[in-house]
XYZ file of C-alpha atoms in Angstrom:
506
model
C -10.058 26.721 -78.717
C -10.842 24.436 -80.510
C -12.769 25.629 -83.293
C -10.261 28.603 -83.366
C -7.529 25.050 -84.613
C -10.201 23.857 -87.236
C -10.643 27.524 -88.581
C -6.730 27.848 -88.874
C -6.583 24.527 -90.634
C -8.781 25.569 -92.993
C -7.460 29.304 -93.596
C -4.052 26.993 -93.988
C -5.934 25.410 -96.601
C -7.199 28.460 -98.643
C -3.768 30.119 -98.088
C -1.807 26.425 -99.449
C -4.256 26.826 -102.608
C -4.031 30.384 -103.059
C -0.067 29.818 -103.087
C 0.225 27.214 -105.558
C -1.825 29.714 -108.215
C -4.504 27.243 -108.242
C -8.089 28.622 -108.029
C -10.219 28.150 -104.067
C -13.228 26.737 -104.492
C -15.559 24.410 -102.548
C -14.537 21.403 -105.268
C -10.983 22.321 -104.095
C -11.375 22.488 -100.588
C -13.958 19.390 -100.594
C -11.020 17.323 -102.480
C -8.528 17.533 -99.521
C -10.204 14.571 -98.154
C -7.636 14.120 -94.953
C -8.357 17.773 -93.593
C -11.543 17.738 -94.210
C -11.679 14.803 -91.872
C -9.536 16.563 -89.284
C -12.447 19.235 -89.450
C -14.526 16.941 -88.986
C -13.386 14.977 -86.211
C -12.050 18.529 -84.170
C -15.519 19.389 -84.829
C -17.018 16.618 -83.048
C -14.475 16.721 -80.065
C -15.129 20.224 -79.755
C -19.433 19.580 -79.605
C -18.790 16.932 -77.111
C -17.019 18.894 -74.994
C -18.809 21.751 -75.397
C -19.433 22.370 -71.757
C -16.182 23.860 -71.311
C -16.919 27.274 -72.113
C -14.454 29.107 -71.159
C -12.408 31.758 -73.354
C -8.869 31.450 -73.840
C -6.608 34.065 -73.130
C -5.417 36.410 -76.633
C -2.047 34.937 -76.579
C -3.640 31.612 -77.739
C -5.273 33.199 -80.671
C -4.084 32.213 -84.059
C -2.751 35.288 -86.477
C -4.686 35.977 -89.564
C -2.068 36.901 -91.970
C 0.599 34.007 -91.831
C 2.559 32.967 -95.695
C 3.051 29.261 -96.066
C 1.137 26.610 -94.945
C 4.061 25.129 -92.993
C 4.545 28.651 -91.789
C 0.560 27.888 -90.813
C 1.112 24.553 -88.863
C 4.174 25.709 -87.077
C 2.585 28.664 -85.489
C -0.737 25.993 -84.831
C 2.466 23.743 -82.973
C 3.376 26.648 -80.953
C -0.597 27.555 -79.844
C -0.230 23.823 -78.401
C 2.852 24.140 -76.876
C 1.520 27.428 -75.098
C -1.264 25.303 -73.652
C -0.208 22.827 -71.319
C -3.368 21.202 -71.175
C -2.846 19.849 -74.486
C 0.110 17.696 -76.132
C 2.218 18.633 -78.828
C 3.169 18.389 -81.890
C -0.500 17.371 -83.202
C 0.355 14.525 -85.876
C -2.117 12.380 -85.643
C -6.042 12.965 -86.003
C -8.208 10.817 -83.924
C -5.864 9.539 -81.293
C -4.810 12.691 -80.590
C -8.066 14.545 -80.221
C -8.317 11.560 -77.650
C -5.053 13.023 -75.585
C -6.336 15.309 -73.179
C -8.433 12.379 -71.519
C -5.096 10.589 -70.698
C -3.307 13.957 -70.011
C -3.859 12.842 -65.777
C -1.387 10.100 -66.056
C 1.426 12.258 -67.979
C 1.374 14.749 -65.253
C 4.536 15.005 -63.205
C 2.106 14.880 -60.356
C 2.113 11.171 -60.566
C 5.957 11.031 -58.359
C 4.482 12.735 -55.749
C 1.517 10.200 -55.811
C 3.300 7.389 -55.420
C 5.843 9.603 -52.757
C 2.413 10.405 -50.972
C 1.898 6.658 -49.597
C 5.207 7.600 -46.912
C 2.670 9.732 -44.925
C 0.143 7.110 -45.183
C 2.455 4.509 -43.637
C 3.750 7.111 -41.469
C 0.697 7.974 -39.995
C -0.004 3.712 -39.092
C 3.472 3.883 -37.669
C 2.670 5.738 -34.607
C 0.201 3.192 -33.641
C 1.978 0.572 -33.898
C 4.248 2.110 -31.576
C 1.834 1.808 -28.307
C 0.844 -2.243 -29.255
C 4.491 -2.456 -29.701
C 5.666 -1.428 -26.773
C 2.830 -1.362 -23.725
C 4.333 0.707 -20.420
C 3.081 -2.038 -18.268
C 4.446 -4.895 -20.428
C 7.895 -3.672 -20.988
C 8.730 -2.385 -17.935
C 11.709 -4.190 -15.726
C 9.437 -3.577 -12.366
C 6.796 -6.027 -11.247
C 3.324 -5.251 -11.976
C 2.402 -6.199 -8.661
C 4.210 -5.377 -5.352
C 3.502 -9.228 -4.632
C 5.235 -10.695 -7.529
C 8.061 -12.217 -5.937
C 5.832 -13.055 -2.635
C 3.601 -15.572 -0.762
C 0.761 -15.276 1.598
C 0.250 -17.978 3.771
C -3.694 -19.592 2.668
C -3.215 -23.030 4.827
C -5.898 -24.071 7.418
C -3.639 -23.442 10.433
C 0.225 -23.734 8.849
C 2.132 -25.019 7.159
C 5.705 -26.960 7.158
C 8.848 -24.951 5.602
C 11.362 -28.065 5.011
C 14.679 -28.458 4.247
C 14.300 -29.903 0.831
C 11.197 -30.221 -1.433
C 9.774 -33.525 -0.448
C 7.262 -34.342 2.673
C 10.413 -36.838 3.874
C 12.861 -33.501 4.456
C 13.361 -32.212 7.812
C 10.640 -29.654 9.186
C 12.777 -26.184 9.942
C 9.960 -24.038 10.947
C 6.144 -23.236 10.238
C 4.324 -20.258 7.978
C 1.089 -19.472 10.038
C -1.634 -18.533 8.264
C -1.719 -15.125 6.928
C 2.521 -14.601 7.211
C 4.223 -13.366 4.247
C 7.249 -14.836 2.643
C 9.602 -14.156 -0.361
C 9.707 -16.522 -3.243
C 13.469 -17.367 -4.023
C 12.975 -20.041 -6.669
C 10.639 -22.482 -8.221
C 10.997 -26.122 -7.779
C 7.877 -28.447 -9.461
C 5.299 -27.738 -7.170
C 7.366 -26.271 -4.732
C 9.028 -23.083 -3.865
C 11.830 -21.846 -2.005
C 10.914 -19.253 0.752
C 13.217 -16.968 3.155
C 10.776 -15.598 6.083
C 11.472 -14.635 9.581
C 14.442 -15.878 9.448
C 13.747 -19.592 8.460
C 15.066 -20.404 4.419
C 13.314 -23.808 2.972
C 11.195 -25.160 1.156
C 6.458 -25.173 0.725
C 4.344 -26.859 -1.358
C 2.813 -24.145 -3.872
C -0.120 -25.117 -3.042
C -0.525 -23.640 0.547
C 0.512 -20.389 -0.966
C -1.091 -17.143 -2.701
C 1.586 -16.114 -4.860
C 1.564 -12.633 -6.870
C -1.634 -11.200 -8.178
C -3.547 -13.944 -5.735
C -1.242 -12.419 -2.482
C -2.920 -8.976 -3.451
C -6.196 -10.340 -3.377
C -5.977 -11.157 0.094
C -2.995 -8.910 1.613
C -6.127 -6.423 2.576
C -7.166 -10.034 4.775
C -3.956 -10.688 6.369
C -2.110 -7.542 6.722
C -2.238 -4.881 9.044
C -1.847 -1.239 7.694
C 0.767 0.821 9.589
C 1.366 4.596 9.395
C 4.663 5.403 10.206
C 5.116 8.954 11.221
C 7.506 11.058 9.027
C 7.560 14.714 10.934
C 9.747 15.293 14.019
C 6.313 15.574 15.882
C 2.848 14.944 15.108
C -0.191 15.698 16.813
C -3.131 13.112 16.862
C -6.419 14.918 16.734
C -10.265 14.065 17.905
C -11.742 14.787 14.826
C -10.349 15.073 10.521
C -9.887 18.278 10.893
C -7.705 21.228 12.785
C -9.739 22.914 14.712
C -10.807 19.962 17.418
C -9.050 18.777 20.200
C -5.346 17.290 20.156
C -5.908 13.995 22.421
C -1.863 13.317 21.847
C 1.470 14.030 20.417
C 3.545 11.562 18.289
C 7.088 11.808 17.225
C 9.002 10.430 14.070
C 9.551 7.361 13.015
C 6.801 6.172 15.108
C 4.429 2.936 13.687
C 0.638 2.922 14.820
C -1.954 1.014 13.194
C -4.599 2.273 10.897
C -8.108 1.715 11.705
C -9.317 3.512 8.668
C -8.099 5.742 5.563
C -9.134 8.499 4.440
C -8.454 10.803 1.413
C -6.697 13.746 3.347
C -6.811 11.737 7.161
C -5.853 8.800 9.002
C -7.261 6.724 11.766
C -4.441 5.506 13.875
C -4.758 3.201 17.128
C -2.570 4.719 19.319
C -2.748 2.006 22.113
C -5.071 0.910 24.516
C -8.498 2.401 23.811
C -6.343 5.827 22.263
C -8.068 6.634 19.249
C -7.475 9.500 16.560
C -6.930 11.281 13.188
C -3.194 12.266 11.781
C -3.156 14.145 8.490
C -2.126 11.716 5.475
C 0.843 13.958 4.197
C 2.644 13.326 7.243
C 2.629 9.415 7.677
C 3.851 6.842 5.340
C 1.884 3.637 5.051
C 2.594 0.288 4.698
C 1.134 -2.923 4.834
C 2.805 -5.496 7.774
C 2.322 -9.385 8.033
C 3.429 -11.949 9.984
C 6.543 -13.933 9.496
C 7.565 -17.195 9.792
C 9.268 -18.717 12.835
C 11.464 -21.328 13.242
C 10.947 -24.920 14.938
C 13.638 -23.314 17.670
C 11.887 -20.526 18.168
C 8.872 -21.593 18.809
C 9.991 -23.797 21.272
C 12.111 -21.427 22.735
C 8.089 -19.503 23.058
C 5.980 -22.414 24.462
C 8.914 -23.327 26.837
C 9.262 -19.521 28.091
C 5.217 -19.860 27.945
C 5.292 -22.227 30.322
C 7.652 -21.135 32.576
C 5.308 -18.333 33.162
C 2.308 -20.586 33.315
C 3.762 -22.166 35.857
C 5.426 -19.375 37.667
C 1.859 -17.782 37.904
C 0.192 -21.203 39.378
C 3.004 -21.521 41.949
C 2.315 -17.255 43.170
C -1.430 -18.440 43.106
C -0.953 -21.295 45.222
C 1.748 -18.992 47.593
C -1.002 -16.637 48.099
C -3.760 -19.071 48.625
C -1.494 -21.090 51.336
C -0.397 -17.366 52.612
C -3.896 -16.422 53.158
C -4.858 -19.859 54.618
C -1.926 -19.540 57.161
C -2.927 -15.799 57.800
C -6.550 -17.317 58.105
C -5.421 -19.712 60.652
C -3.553 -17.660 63.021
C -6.214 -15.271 63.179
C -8.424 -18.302 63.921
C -5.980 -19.298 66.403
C -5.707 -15.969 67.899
C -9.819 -15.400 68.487
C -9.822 -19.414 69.952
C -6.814 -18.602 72.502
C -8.605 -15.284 73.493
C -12.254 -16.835 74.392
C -10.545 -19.461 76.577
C -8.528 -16.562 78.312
C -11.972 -14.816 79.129
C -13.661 -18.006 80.226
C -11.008 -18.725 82.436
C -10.932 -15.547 83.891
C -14.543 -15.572 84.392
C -14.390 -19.383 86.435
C -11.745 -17.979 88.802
C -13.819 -15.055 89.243
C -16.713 -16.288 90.275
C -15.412 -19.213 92.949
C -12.350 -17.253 94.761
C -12.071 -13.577 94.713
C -9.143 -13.177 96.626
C -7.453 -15.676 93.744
C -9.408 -14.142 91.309
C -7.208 -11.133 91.578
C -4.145 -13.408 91.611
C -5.829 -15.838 88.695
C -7.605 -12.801 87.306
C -3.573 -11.189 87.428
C -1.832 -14.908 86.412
C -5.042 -15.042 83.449
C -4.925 -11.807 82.556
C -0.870 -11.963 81.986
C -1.682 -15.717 80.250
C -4.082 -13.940 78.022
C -2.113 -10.689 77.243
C 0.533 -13.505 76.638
C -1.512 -15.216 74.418
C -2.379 -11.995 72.857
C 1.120 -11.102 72.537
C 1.848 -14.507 70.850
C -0.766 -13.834 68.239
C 0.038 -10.342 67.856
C 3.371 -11.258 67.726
C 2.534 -14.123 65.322
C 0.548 -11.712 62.935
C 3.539 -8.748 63.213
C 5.787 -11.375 61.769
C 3.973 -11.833 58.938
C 3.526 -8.161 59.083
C 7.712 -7.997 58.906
C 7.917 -10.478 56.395
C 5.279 -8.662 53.973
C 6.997 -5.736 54.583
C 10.703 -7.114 54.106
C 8.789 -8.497 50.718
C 8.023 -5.069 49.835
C 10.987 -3.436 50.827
C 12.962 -6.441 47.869
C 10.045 -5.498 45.907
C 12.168 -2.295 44.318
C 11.582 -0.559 40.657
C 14.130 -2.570 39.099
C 13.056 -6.088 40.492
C 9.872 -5.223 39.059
C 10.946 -3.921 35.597
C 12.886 -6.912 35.323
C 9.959 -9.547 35.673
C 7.763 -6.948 33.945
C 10.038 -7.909 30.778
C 9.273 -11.933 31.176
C 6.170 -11.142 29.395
C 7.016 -9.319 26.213
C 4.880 -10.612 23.144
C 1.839 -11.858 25.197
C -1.205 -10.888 24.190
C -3.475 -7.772 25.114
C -6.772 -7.972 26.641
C -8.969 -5.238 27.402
C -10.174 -5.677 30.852
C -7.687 -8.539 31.558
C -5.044 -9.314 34.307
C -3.654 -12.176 33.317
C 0.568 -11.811 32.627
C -0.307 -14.891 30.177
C -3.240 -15.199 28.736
C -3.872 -11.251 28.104
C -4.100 -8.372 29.730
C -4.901 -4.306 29.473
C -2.370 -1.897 30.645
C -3.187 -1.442 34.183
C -3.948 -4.837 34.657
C -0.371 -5.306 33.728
C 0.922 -2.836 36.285
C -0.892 -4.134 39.074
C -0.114 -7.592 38.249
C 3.556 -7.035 37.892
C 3.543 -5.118 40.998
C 1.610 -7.463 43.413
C 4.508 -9.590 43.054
C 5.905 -7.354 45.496
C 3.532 -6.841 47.993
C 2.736 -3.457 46.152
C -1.115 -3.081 45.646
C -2.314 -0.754 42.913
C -5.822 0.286 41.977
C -7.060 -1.360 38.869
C -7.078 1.811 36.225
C -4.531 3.266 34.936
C -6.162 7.055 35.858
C -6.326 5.680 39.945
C -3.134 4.867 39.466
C -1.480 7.824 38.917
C -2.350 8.623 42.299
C -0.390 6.197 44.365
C 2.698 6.650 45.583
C 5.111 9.411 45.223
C 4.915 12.170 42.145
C 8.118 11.912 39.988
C 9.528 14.825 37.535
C 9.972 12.718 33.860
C 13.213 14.178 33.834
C 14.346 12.331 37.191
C 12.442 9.133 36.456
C 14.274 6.029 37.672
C 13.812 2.128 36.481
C 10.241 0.790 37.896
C 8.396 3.890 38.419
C 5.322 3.910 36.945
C 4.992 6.420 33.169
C 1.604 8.153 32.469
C 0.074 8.881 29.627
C -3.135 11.244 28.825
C -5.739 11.996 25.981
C -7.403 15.090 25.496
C -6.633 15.936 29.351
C -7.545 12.616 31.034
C -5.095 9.476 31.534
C -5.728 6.905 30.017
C -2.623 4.497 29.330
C 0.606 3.683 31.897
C 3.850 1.946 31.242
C 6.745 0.632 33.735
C 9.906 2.099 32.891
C 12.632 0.387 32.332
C 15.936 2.585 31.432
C 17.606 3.669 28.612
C 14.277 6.169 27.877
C 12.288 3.098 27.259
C 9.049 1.738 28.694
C 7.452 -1.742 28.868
C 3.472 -2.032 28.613
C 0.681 -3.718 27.478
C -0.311 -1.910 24.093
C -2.628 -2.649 22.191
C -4.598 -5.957 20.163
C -1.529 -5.648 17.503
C 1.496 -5.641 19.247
C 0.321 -7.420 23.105
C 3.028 -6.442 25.663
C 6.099 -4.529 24.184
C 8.504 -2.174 24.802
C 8.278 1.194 23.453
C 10.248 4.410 23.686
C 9.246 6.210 26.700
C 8.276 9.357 24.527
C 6.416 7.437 21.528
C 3.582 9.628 22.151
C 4.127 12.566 25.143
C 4.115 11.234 28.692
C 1.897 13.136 31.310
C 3.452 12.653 34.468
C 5.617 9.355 36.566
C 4.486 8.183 39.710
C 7.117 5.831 42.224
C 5.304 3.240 43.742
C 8.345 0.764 45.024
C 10.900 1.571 47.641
């Protein structure tokens, strides 16, 4: 293009000289010093740019036949203006063959340059948003399901006072492992509400928030509470095997182990099995506090039954020693009655019929006396047995809620298994009982659960065979000894299906 400008320059030129009259020769043209250096210097743009080969369309190209040479440079104006690449009007020489390098910078593209930084910033904006504003950080709900609670780390327990000094009253104790809330800070103490008891701990003696979470898996017991109207406890994880039991809402057993779909609930006693997950809700239970009261109130009731245990032992040792002694008494009076008999015997026979009569009616006498002797005891066992009803039983079965369970054990106090509770309630009242709970639901008389009456004696089976019993004790609830969680409790009489109810008191 151009060398098509330099060629039109020059025909402008020959056409200027040609209209002045004046004769065109190379003298003439060689004379017009300043377009000779335009040639010149379009010449040289045009060789150093020279790569650019392409043709330019026909409506760029200049006419031949133009008169005037400003008739020339106008139409060489318009070929510029036609071709945006390129500035017009041309007026200068060098510093405008120099234009089209600087033509990037006059291009109206440069607003939407500067406009195309928003995107840019836009495009940092949306992560800013996430450092800004974290889920877990801005969120009104505790991280932690222990952020407003304390676990119990202290050797044994510790102190809950009244105010936050060592000097303020004592007002109950937080045993290892029980949970409290926090209420407020204080220095290096905190407020606490559990079990009932409100006062103050050193911070010290507690694991508080993220620390309570680390050890809540140490302390606390997993419970699945049952959330169908009825749910059946199974042998195995799956539903094909055996159901050992059924369970009914609302219900709380304690998990031995978790699974992904199953459960492993303790059912009591030595009842073991799997409930599906989507049918229990679990939570995590601690101990609680307990107040300076209330624990007396516990080691006084404690030993009450200490002692009311010692003072039945020493009954029935001094019973069996009397017992023991009458008997004695009875065999001694007998000999002396046949060795009588015998003497008169042997040294007058015709008084040994009238000694043997007088001795024999001395020693049926004698006989009658200890038979007589041992009958009353006989009355007075049975007069014990016949004051021995359901309800005296259920009653003192009740003395004993909250002591502890012990498989194998008989003791009301110290721990005991299910039928060891039974029979130990029950010999009380002269009633003896086998030792397991399956021989027991064989003695006395068979009962229909819907006519059971306060005493008699609840069964309970798994997979077929009994294994647990209870003492009922009215309003559809039972008393028993449990499990390792919960010791002796009472329970509803249907928190997993009864078998069958045996009365064993009059």
């Amino acid at each position: 293009m151009l060398k098509k400008i330099v060629t039109g320059l020059c025909l402008c030129t020959v056409f200027a000289a040609a209209g002045t009259g004046g004769h065109l020769n190379a003298s003439t043209v060689n004379n017009e010093t300043e377009m000779a250096g335009i040639s010149v210097v379009l010449e040289q743009y045009y060789e150093s740019h020279s790569e650019d080969k392409t043709e330019e369309s026909p409506e760029t190209v200049v006419p031949v036949a133009i008169s005037g040479a400003a008739g020339m440079m106008d139409s060489v104006v318009d070929i510029y203006e036609e071709n945006e690449s390129v500035p017009a009007p041309l007026e200068e020489d060098t510093e405008d063959a120099q234009v089209p390098e600087t033509v990037p910078e006059e291009q109206p593209e440069a607003a939407p340059d500067a406009g195309a930084q928003q995107p840019a910033d836009q495009a940092v904006q949306p992560e800013a948003v996430p450092d800004a504003q974290p889920a877990p950080e801005v969120t009104p709900e505790p991280v932690s399901p222990y952020a407003n609670k304390g676990i119990s780390i202290a050797g044994e327990y510790v102190n809950i006072r009244k105010k936050p000094n060592t000097e303020s009253k004592i007002l109950g104790k937080l045993y290892r492992g029980s949970i409290a809330r926090i209420v407020n800070t204080v220095g290096d103490w905190v407020e606490i509400t559990s079990g009932g008891v409100n006062g103050y701990i050193k911070s010290e003696y507690l694991a508080i928030g993220a620390d309570a979470e680390k050890v809540a898996g140490k302390f606390g017991t997993k419970i699945a509470i049952v959330n169908v109207t009825t749910l059946k406890v199974r042998e195995e994880m799956n539903t094909d095997c055996t159901i050992l039991t059924l369970v009914p809402a609302e219900e709380e057993f304690e998990v031995i182990k978790e699974y992904d779909e199953w459960v492993k609930i303790l059912v009591d006693d030595n009842t073991r099995g799997y409930v599906a997950k989507e049918y229990v809700t679990i939570k995590m239970d601690f101990r609680h506090a307990i107040s300076i009261k209330a624990e007396r109130e516990k080691l006084r009731r404690q030993r009450e039954q200490e002692e009311a245990a010692e003072r039945e032992r020493l009954a029935r040792e001094a019973a069996a020693r009397e017992q023991a002694a009458r008997e004695q008494a009875a065999r001694e009076a007998a000999a002396r009655a046949a060795a009588q008999n015998s003497s008169s015997g042997s040294s007058r026979p015709t008084s040994s019929r009238t000694g043997s009569s007088g001795s024999s009616s001395s020693g049926h006498s004698s006989s009658s006396s200890g038979s007589s002797s041992s009958g009353g005891s006989s009355s007075g066992s049975s007069s014990s047995t016949s004051k021995g009803t359901g309800s005296a039983a259920a009653s003192y079965a009740q003395n004993f809620i909250g002591n502890p369970y012990s498989y194998g054990g008989t003791s009301l106090t110290n721990g005991t298994d299910c039928s060891g509770f039974v029979q130990s309630v029950y010999s009380k009242y002269g009633v003896s009982l086998p030792r397991t709970s399956s021989s027991q639901s064989g003695a006395g008389s068979s009962v229909s659960l819907s006519d059971v009456q306060t005493g008699d004696l609840i069964f309970y089976s798994s997979g077929g065979s009994i294994n647990h019993v209870a003492i009922y004790i009215g309003g559809g609830k039972v008393v028993h000894a449990s499990n390792r969680r919960d010791g002796i409790k009472v329970s509803n009489m249907n928190y997993r299906t009864p078998c069958k109810a045996r009365r064993v008191a009059n």
